[in-house]
mmCIF file of C-alpha atoms in Angstrom:
data_model
loop_
_atom_site.group_PDB
_atom_site.id
_atom_site.type_symbol
_atom_site.label_atom_id
_atom_site.label_comp_id
_atom_site.label_asym_id
_atom_site.label_seq_id
_atom_site.Cartn_x
_atom_site.Cartn_y
_atom_site.Cartn_z
ATOM 1 C CA MET A 1 0.137 -0.042 -0.121
ATOM 2 C CA LYS A 2 1.129 3.343 -0.868
ATOM 3 C CA SER A 3 1.839 5.384 1.878
ATOM 4 C CA ASP A 4 2.033 9.618 2.307
ATOM 5 C CA ILE A 5 2.803 9.341 5.982
ATOM 6 C CA THR A 6 6.167 11.599 6.519
ATOM 7 C CA PRO A 7 8.645 10.933 9.121
ATOM 8 C CA PRO A 8 7.996 13.027 11.928
ATOM 9 C CA ILE A 9 10.028 16.230 12.491
ATOM 10 C CA LEU A 10 12.016 16.127 15.580
ATOM 11 C CA THR A 11 12.342 18.995 17.447
ATOM 12 C CA GLU A 12 14.204 19.677 20.766
ATOM 13 C CA ASP A 13 12.819 21.792 23.737
ATOM 14 C CA GLY A 14 12.897 25.402 22.566
ATOM 15 C CA ASP A 15 13.931 24.854 18.980
ATOM 16 C CA CYS A 16 10.361 25.789 17.642
ATOM 17 C CA SER A 17 9.331 29.412 17.750
ATOM 18 C CA GLU A 18 5.660 28.384 18.503
ATOM 19 C CA ASN A 19 6.405 26.204 21.450
ATOM 20 C CA LYS A 20 7.686 29.027 24.045
ATOM 21 C CA ARG A 21 6.807 29.465 27.783
ATOM 22 C CA VAL A 22 4.196 32.271 28.263
ATOM 23 C CA ARG A 23 3.473 33.239 31.987
ATOM 24 C CA VAL A 24 -0.417 33.141 32.194
ATOM 25 C CA ALA A 25 -1.830 35.798 34.484
ATOM 26 C CA ASP A 26 -3.272 34.426 37.581
ATOM 27 C CA PRO A 27 -6.251 37.319 38.248
ATOM 28 C CA GLY A 28 -7.789 37.019 34.780
ATOM 29 C CA CYS A 29 -8.001 35.564 31.410
ATOM 30 C CA THR A 30 -8.471 36.210 27.472
ATOM 31 C CA VAL A 31 -11.474 34.445 26.146
ATOM 32 C CA GLY A 32 -11.943 34.550 22.499
ATOM 33 C CA GLY A 33 -9.259 37.407 21.987
ATOM 34 C CA GLU A 34 -11.090 39.628 24.281
ATOM 35 C CA ASP A 35 -9.901 40.799 28.061
ATOM 36 C CA ARG A 36 -12.299 39.446 30.407
ATOM 37 C CA THR A 37 -11.894 39.035 34.268
ATOM 38 C CA ASN A 38 -13.241 35.231 34.868
ATOM 39 C CA LYS A 39 -14.784 34.611 38.202
ATOM 40 C CA LEU A 40 -12.219 31.870 39.224
ATOM 41 C CA SER A 41 -13.324 32.508 42.721
ATOM 42 C CA SER A 42 -16.691 31.153 42.583
ATOM 43 C CA ILE A 43 -15.652 27.791 40.821
ATOM 44 C CA TYR A 44 -15.233 25.652 43.630
ATOM 45 C CA LEU A 45 -14.609 21.346 43.622
ATOM 46 C CA GLY A 46 -17.583 20.158 41.752
ATOM 47 C CA ASP A 47 -19.082 23.345 40.862
ATOM 48 C CA VAL A 48 -19.596 24.619 37.453
ATOM 49 C CA GLY A 49 -17.674 27.918 36.547
ATOM 50 C CA THR A 50 -19.239 30.573 35.001
ATOM 51 C CA SER A 51 -17.695 33.538 33.017
ATOM 52 C CA GLY A 52 -18.231 37.082 31.965
ATOM 53 C CA GLY A 53 -21.963 37.485 33.009
ATOM 54 C CA GLY A 54 -22.397 34.802 35.268
ATOM 55 C CA THR A 55 -24.795 33.094 33.642
ATOM 56 C CA GLN A 56 -25.535 29.541 35.213
ATOM 57 C CA VAL A 57 -25.929 26.385 32.775
ATOM 58 C CA LEU A 58 -27.219 23.060 34.064
ATOM 59 C CA VAL A 59 -24.922 20.559 33.166
ATOM 60 C CA ASP A 60 -26.006 17.248 35.055
ATOM 61 C CA ALA A 61 -27.672 15.846 31.869
ATOM 62 C CA LEU A 62 -24.841 16.601 29.439
ATOM 63 C CA MET A 63 -22.312 15.100 31.940
ATOM 64 C CA ALA A 64 -24.352 12.033 32.329
ATOM 65 C CA ASP A 65 -22.563 9.908 29.858
ATOM 66 C CA VAL A 66 -19.043 11.022 31.393
ATOM 67 C CA ALA A 67 -16.706 8.457 31.122
ATOM 68 C CA ILE A 68 -13.715 8.726 33.958
ATOM 69 C CA ASN A 69 -10.586 6.910 34.456
ATOM 70 C CA ASP A 70 -8.522 7.109 37.570
ATOM 71 C CA LYS A 71 -5.923 5.039 38.315
ATOM 72 C CA ASP A 72 -5.341 3.936 42.082
ATOM 73 C CA GLY A 73 -2.464 1.833 41.066
ATOM 74 C CA ARG A 74 0.866 2.836 41.242
ATOM 75 C CA THR A 75 1.867 4.996 38.167
ATOM 76 C CA ASN A 76 4.823 7.205 37.026
ATOM 77 C CA ALA A 77 2.448 10.114 37.193
ATOM 78 C CA VAL A 78 -0.713 10.391 38.720
ATOM 79 C CA HIS A 79 -3.558 11.190 36.036
ATOM 80 C CA GLY A 80 -7.125 11.706 35.730
ATOM 81 C CA VAL A 81 -9.299 11.267 32.418
ATOM 82 C CA VAL A 82 -12.785 12.445 31.533
ATOM 83 C CA SER A 83 -14.362 11.904 28.236
ATOM 84 C CA VAL A 84 -17.992 13.926 28.040
ATOM 85 C CA MET A 85 -20.067 13.817 24.459
ATOM 86 C CA GLY A 86 -21.446 17.106 25.401
ATOM 87 C CA ARG A 87 -24.007 18.554 23.114
ATOM 88 C CA GLN A 88 -22.782 16.190 20.512
ATOM 89 C CA ARG A 89 -25.050 13.283 19.478
ATOM 90 C CA ALA A 90 -22.082 10.661 19.282
ATOM 91 C CA MET A 91 -18.494 10.115 20.585
ATOM 92 C CA THR A 92 -16.383 10.837 17.401
ATOM 93 C CA THR A 93 -13.148 11.123 19.511
ATOM 94 C CA ALA A 94 -11.335 8.420 21.957
ATOM 95 C CA VAL A 95 -9.335 8.503 24.691
ATOM 96 C CA SER A 96 -6.317 5.944 25.335
ATOM 97 C CA THR A 97 -4.024 5.507 28.124
ATOM 98 C CA VAL A 98 -1.259 2.538 28.910
ATOM 99 C CA VAL A 99 -0.469 3.060 32.607
ATOM 100 C CA ASP A 100 1.794 0.768 34.905
ATOM 101 C CA GLU A 101 2.809 -1.567 32.386
ATOM 102 C CA ILE A 102 6.205 0.043 31.035
ATOM 103 C CA PRO A 103 9.027 0.724 33.583
ATOM 104 C CA SER A 104 9.205 4.426 33.901
ATOM 105 C CA TYR A 105 6.743 5.443 30.907
ATOM 106 C CA ASP A 106 3.127 5.773 30.549
ATOM 107 C CA ILE A 107 1.101 6.616 27.566
ATOM 108 C CA PHE A 108 -1.600 8.785 26.699
ATOM 109 C CA GLY A 109 -3.628 9.724 23.712
ATOM 110 C CA ILE A 110 -6.577 11.542 21.788
ATOM 111 C CA PHE A 111 -7.556 10.216 18.654
ATOM 112 C CA ASP A 112 -9.974 10.422 15.866
ATOM 113 C CA GLY A 113 -12.239 7.683 16.428
ATOM 114 C CA LEU A 114 -12.252 4.497 18.716
ATOM 115 C CA ARG A 115 -10.907 2.195 16.150
ATOM 116 C CA LEU A 116 -7.683 4.392 15.927
ATOM 117 C CA ALA A 117 -7.479 4.812 19.641
ATOM 118 C CA LYS A 118 -7.363 1.030 20.260
ATOM 119 C CA PHE A 119 -4.756 0.563 17.447
ATOM 120 C CA PHE A 120 -2.293 3.136 18.828
ATOM 121 C CA GLU A 121 -2.570 1.464 22.403
ATOM 122 C CA ASP A 122 -1.571 -1.828 21.230
ATOM 123 C CA ARG A 123 1.208 -0.859 18.893
ATOM 124 C CA LEU A 124 2.263 1.478 21.177
ATOM 125 C CA ARG A 125 2.358 -0.532 24.195
ATOM 126 C CA ARG A 126 4.540 -3.145 22.006
ATOM 127 C CA LEU A 127 6.988 -0.645 20.365
ATOM 128 C CA VAL A 128 7.668 1.329 23.490
ATOM 129 C CA LYS A 129 8.015 -1.764 25.762
ATOM 130 C CA GLU A 130 10.685 -2.973 23.082
ATOM 131 C CA GLU A 131 12.363 -0.008 22.394
ATOM 132 C CA VAL A 132 12.771 0.566 26.690
ATOM 133 C CA LYS A 133 14.149 -3.037 26.608
ATOM 134 C CA ALA A 134 16.606 -2.328 23.737
ATOM 135 C CA CYS A 135 17.770 0.911 24.754
ATOM 136 C CA HIS A 136 18.911 -0.549 28.368
ATOM 137 C CA GLY A 137 20.529 -3.063 26.703
ATOM 138 C CA ARG A 138 22.396 -0.855 24.474
ATOM 139 C CA GLY A 139 22.951 1.825 27.292
ATOM 140 C CA ALA A 140 21.628 4.334 25.159
ATOM 141 C CA ALA A 141 18.655 6.605 25.166
ATOM 142 C CA ALA A 142 15.360 5.436 23.672
ATOM 143 C CA ASP A 143 15.100 6.659 19.945
ATOM 144 C CA TRP A 144 11.684 8.127 20.049
ATOM 145 C CA ASN A 145 11.662 9.190 16.514
ATOM 146 C CA LYS A 146 11.888 5.485 15.001
ATOM 147 C CA VAL A 147 9.170 4.337 17.733
ATOM 148 C CA MET A 148 6.424 6.962 16.435
ATOM 149 C CA ARG A 149 7.633 6.389 12.730
ATOM 150 C CA SER A 150 7.194 2.535 13.041
ATOM 151 C CA CYS A 151 3.765 3.106 14.770
ATOM 152 C CA PHE A 152 2.567 5.303 11.948
ATOM 153 C CA SER A 153 3.932 3.258 9.172
ATOM 154 C CA GLU A 154 1.747 0.067 10.664
ATOM 155 C CA ALA A 155 -1.173 2.612 10.928
ATOM 156 C CA VAL A 156 -1.003 3.141 7.178
ATOM 157 C CA GLY A 157 -1.355 -0.988 6.431
ATOM 158 C CA THR A 158 -3.483 -2.125 9.423
ATOM 159 C CA VAL A 159 -6.094 1.124 9.995
ATOM 160 C CA GLY A 160 -5.700 2.007 6.366
ATOM 161 C CA THR A 161 -5.660 5.944 6.716
ATOM 162 C CA THR A 162 -3.048 8.580 6.731
ATOM 163 C CA ALA A 163 -4.982 11.773 7.573
ATOM 164 C CA ALA A 164 -6.912 10.781 11.077
ATOM 165 C CA GLU A 165 -6.234 13.130 13.476
ATOM 166 C CA ALA A 166 -4.176 12.139 16.452
ATOM 167 C CA VAL A 167 -2.003 13.290 19.644
ATOM 168 C CA VAL A 168 0.040 10.691 21.275
ATOM 169 C CA MET A 169 1.972 11.411 24.548
ATOM 170 C CA ILE A 170 4.408 9.175 26.625
ATOM 171 C CA VAL A 171 5.507 10.497 29.585
ATOM 172 C CA GLY A 172 8.527 9.493 31.292
ATOM 173 C CA LYS A 173 10.734 10.268 34.279
ATOM 174 C CA GLU A 174 13.104 12.228 32.407
ATOM 175 C CA GLU A 175 11.143 13.406 29.239
ATOM 176 C CA VAL A 176 7.842 13.976 27.825
ATOM 177 C CA ILE A 177 7.437 13.113 24.034
ATOM 178 C CA VAL A 178 4.420 14.379 21.924
ATOM 179 C CA LEU A 179 3.557 13.286 18.453
ATOM 180 C CA CYS A 180 0.977 15.634 16.942
ATOM 181 C CA ARG A 181 -1.099 15.140 13.859
ATOM 182 C CA GLY A 182 -3.875 17.453 14.838
ATOM 183 C CA GLY A 183 -7.598 17.708 16.744
ATOM 184 C CA ALA A 184 -5.894 18.197 20.315
ATOM 185 C CA ARG A 185 -3.593 20.410 22.303
ATOM 186 C CA VAL A 186 -0.927 19.614 25.012
ATOM 187 C CA VAL A 187 0.303 22.286 27.384
ATOM 188 C CA LEU A 188 2.716 21.720 30.388
ATOM 189 C CA TYR A 189 2.386 24.191 33.507
ATOM 190 C CA SER A 190 5.322 24.949 35.402
ATOM 191 C CA HIS A 191 5.853 26.920 38.630
ATOM 192 C CA GLY A 192 4.410 30.493 38.744
ATOM 193 C CA GLY A 193 1.717 29.850 35.949
ATOM 194 C CA VAL A 194 4.386 29.445 32.916
ATOM 195 C CA ALA A 195 2.538 28.008 29.948
ATOM 196 C CA LEU A 196 4.405 25.534 27.256
ATOM 197 C CA PRO A 197 2.477 24.305 24.698
ATOM 198 C CA LEU A 198 3.802 21.107 23.541
ATOM 199 C CA CYS A 199 1.502 20.316 20.527
ATOM 200 C CA HIS A 200 -0.925 23.252 18.838
ATOM 201 C CA ILE A 201 -4.405 22.019 17.309
ATOM 202 C CA HIS A 202 -4.090 22.062 13.724
ATOM 203 C CA HIS A 203 -6.475 20.304 10.939
ATOM 204 C CA HIS A 204 -4.326 17.635 9.151
ATOM 205 C CA LYS A 205 -3.984 17.911 5.388
ATOM 206 C CA ASN A 206 -2.962 14.822 3.453
ATOM 207 C CA GLY A 207 0.737 14.436 3.518
ATOM 208 C CA GLU A 208 1.165 17.079 6.179
ATOM 209 C CA GLU A 209 4.116 16.249 8.373
ATOM 210 C CA GLN A 210 3.134 15.132 11.721
ATOM 211 C CA ILE A 211 5.648 16.951 14.631
ATOM 212 C CA LEU A 212 7.399 14.985 17.302
ATOM 213 C CA LYS A 213 8.314 17.180 20.250
ATOM 214 C CA ILE A 214 10.642 15.772 22.974
ATOM 215 C CA HIS A 215 10.492 18.002 26.281
ATOM 216 C CA LYS A 216 13.289 17.551 28.809
ATOM 217 C CA ARG A 217 11.594 17.563 32.378
ATOM 218 C CA LYS A 218 12.246 20.228 34.915
ATOM 219 C CA LYS A 219 12.145 20.314 38.362
ATOM 220 C CA ILE A 220 9.663 23.451 37.915
ATOM 221 C CA ASP A 221 7.328 21.475 35.860
ATOM 222 C CA ASP A 222 4.068 21.083 37.837
ATOM 223 C CA PHE A 223 1.550 19.239 35.589
ATOM 224 C CA ILE A 224 0.223 18.576 31.737
ATOM 225 C CA VAL A 225 -3.089 19.133 30.542
ATOM 226 C CA LEU A 226 -3.874 17.015 27.018
ATOM 227 C CA ALA A 227 -7.543 18.053 25.722
ATOM 228 C CA CYS A 228 -9.142 18.216 22.354
ATOM 229 C CA GLU A 229 -10.653 21.555 20.889
ATOM 230 C CA GLY A 230 -13.824 20.900 22.758
ATOM 231 C CA LEU A 231 -11.933 22.462 25.934
ATOM 232 C CA TRP A 232 -9.368 24.878 24.176
ATOM 233 C CA ASP A 233 -12.102 26.329 22.164
ATOM 234 C CA VAL A 234 -13.924 28.013 25.278
ATOM 235 C CA VAL A 235 -11.015 27.739 28.111
ATOM 236 C CA SER A 236 -8.059 29.655 28.254
ATOM 237 C CA ASP A 237 -4.769 28.606 29.474
ATOM 238 C CA SER A 238 -4.969 30.945 32.346
ATOM 239 C CA ASP A 239 -8.344 29.402 33.479
ATOM 240 C CA THR A 240 -6.898 25.836 33.011
ATOM 241 C CA TYR A 241 -3.659 26.732 35.112
ATOM 242 C CA GLN A 242 -5.878 28.297 38.080
ATOM 243 C CA LEU A 243 -8.527 25.424 38.198
ATOM 244 C CA VAL A 244 -6.018 22.531 37.773
ATOM 245 C CA LYS A 245 -3.501 24.463 40.454
ATOM 246 C CA ARG A 246 -6.546 24.548 42.817
ATOM 247 C CA CYS A 247 -7.333 20.873 42.614
ATOM 248 C CA LEU A 248 -3.716 19.593 42.793
ATOM 249 C CA TYR A 249 -2.058 21.815 45.053
ATOM 250 C CA GLY A 250 -4.840 23.258 47.280
ATOM 251 C CA LYS A 251 -5.865 21.795 50.784
ATOM 252 C CA LEU A 252 -7.537 18.476 50.148
ATOM 253 C CA PRO A 253 -10.364 17.357 52.401
ATOM 254 C CA ASP A 254 -9.843 14.584 54.889
ATOM 255 C CA GLY A 255 -9.852 11.298 52.650
ATOM 256 C CA CYS A 256 -9.167 13.053 49.222
ATOM 257 C CA THR A 257 -5.855 11.488 47.285
ATOM 258 C CA SER A 258 -3.764 13.031 44.805
ATOM 259 C CA GLU A 259 -5.438 10.689 42.413
ATOM 260 C CA SER A 260 -8.971 11.909 42.788
ATOM 261 C CA SER A 261 -7.678 15.371 42.803
ATOM 262 C CA THR A 262 -6.374 15.139 39.038
ATOM 263 C CA THR A 263 -9.798 13.529 38.217
ATOM 264 C CA LYS A 264 -11.412 16.260 39.954
ATOM 265 C CA ALA A 265 -9.524 18.731 37.893
ATOM 266 C CA ALA A 266 -10.569 16.993 34.575
ATOM 267 C CA VAL A 267 -14.185 16.750 35.438
ATOM 268 C CA ILE A 268 -14.200 20.527 36.652
ATOM 269 C CA LEU A 269 -12.496 21.630 33.362
ATOM 270 C CA ALA A 270 -15.039 19.513 31.214
ATOM 271 C CA GLU A 271 -17.789 21.275 33.211
ATOM 272 C CA LEU A 272 -16.507 24.842 32.517
ATOM 273 C CA ALA A 273 -16.263 23.939 28.790
ATOM 274 C CA ILE A 274 -20.248 22.775 28.665
ATOM 275 C CA ALA A 275 -20.984 25.861 30.551
ATOM 276 C CA ARG A 276 -19.434 28.067 28.182
ATOM 277 C CA GLY A 277 -21.195 26.684 25.347
ATOM 278 C CA SER A 278 -18.726 24.125 23.735
ATOM 279 C CA LYS A 279 -20.104 22.246 20.995
ATOM 280 C CA GLU A 280 -17.721 19.465 20.417
ATOM 281 C CA ASN A 281 -16.831 16.138 22.533
ATOM 282 C CA ILE A 282 -14.575 16.796 25.276
ATOM 283 C CA ASN A 283 -11.519 14.791 26.167
ATOM 284 C CA VAL A 284 -9.376 16.003 28.911
ATOM 285 C CA ILE A 285 -6.285 14.182 30.499
ATOM 286 C CA VAL A 286 -4.610 15.825 33.851
ATOM 287 C CA ILE A 287 -1.114 15.015 34.716
ATOM 288 C CA ASP A 288 0.528 15.751 37.706
ATOM 289 C CA LEU A 289 4.076 15.738 36.986
ATOM 290 C CA LYS A 290 4.941 16.375 40.596
ATOM 291 C CA SER A 291 3.821 12.929 41.598
ATOM 292 C CA SER A 292 6.851 11.636 39.859
ATOM 293 C CA SER A 293 10.589 12.763 40.643
ATOM 294 C CA VAL A 294 12.814 14.186 37.773
ATOM 295 C CA SER A 295 16.362 12.793 38.849
#
């Protein structure tokens, strides 16, 4: 089968002019290109946030089909996942996670459909395991460019598509690897509200080169949010930072664990997106990098 998938472009941290850390302001936010103060103080755990005029939106029915994944086991980085159909009539996007299976690495992704998600979950699980084992044997760093190239080559022959949108993220104790083919966005937030986009939402065109980004983790890195455009269309980096920071690093109620706080953060972000009128499926993954050390 003829393939028009091109090899990933490998960029090191800071090389791409679009991927710069930007400090997001704590007090307010920018929504739709307009400066607008958001009532962050009115958003509490379990409540739906409001913006601008403070119109309240009932989201119980819209959140009825929420799918939550919160691992209680030992993960390299504690995470919470929420997948919401929202105002769409069907789920056209899918989330995949592979955790606690590969030493020092977890895999997360948002894909254009369940079939593609299952494919990448199975293939990346095998390919990453093989590469981790091989790099330990040869005493060298993992070749993530080769792993991603192999996975997408298999995608052409098995799934039979070259244009499907997908964002794959491999989180290790030393680095974060992101492969972006559109449909979702990855933002890494660090101390002081600094936001570093690792993947921008773009609509994949046939033959367009996918971008492979490798970020070397630093001790100042706090958490990552991987989400589809159903969130990012209506929720700013500033609001995301404030809400997740409050959930992860605020005072936790008795009996509340770090695992449940990442899930709470993902749910609140989805609720806020619905309250602000998001028309898309909403998939959100929140990863607490402080739960795994950087050596």
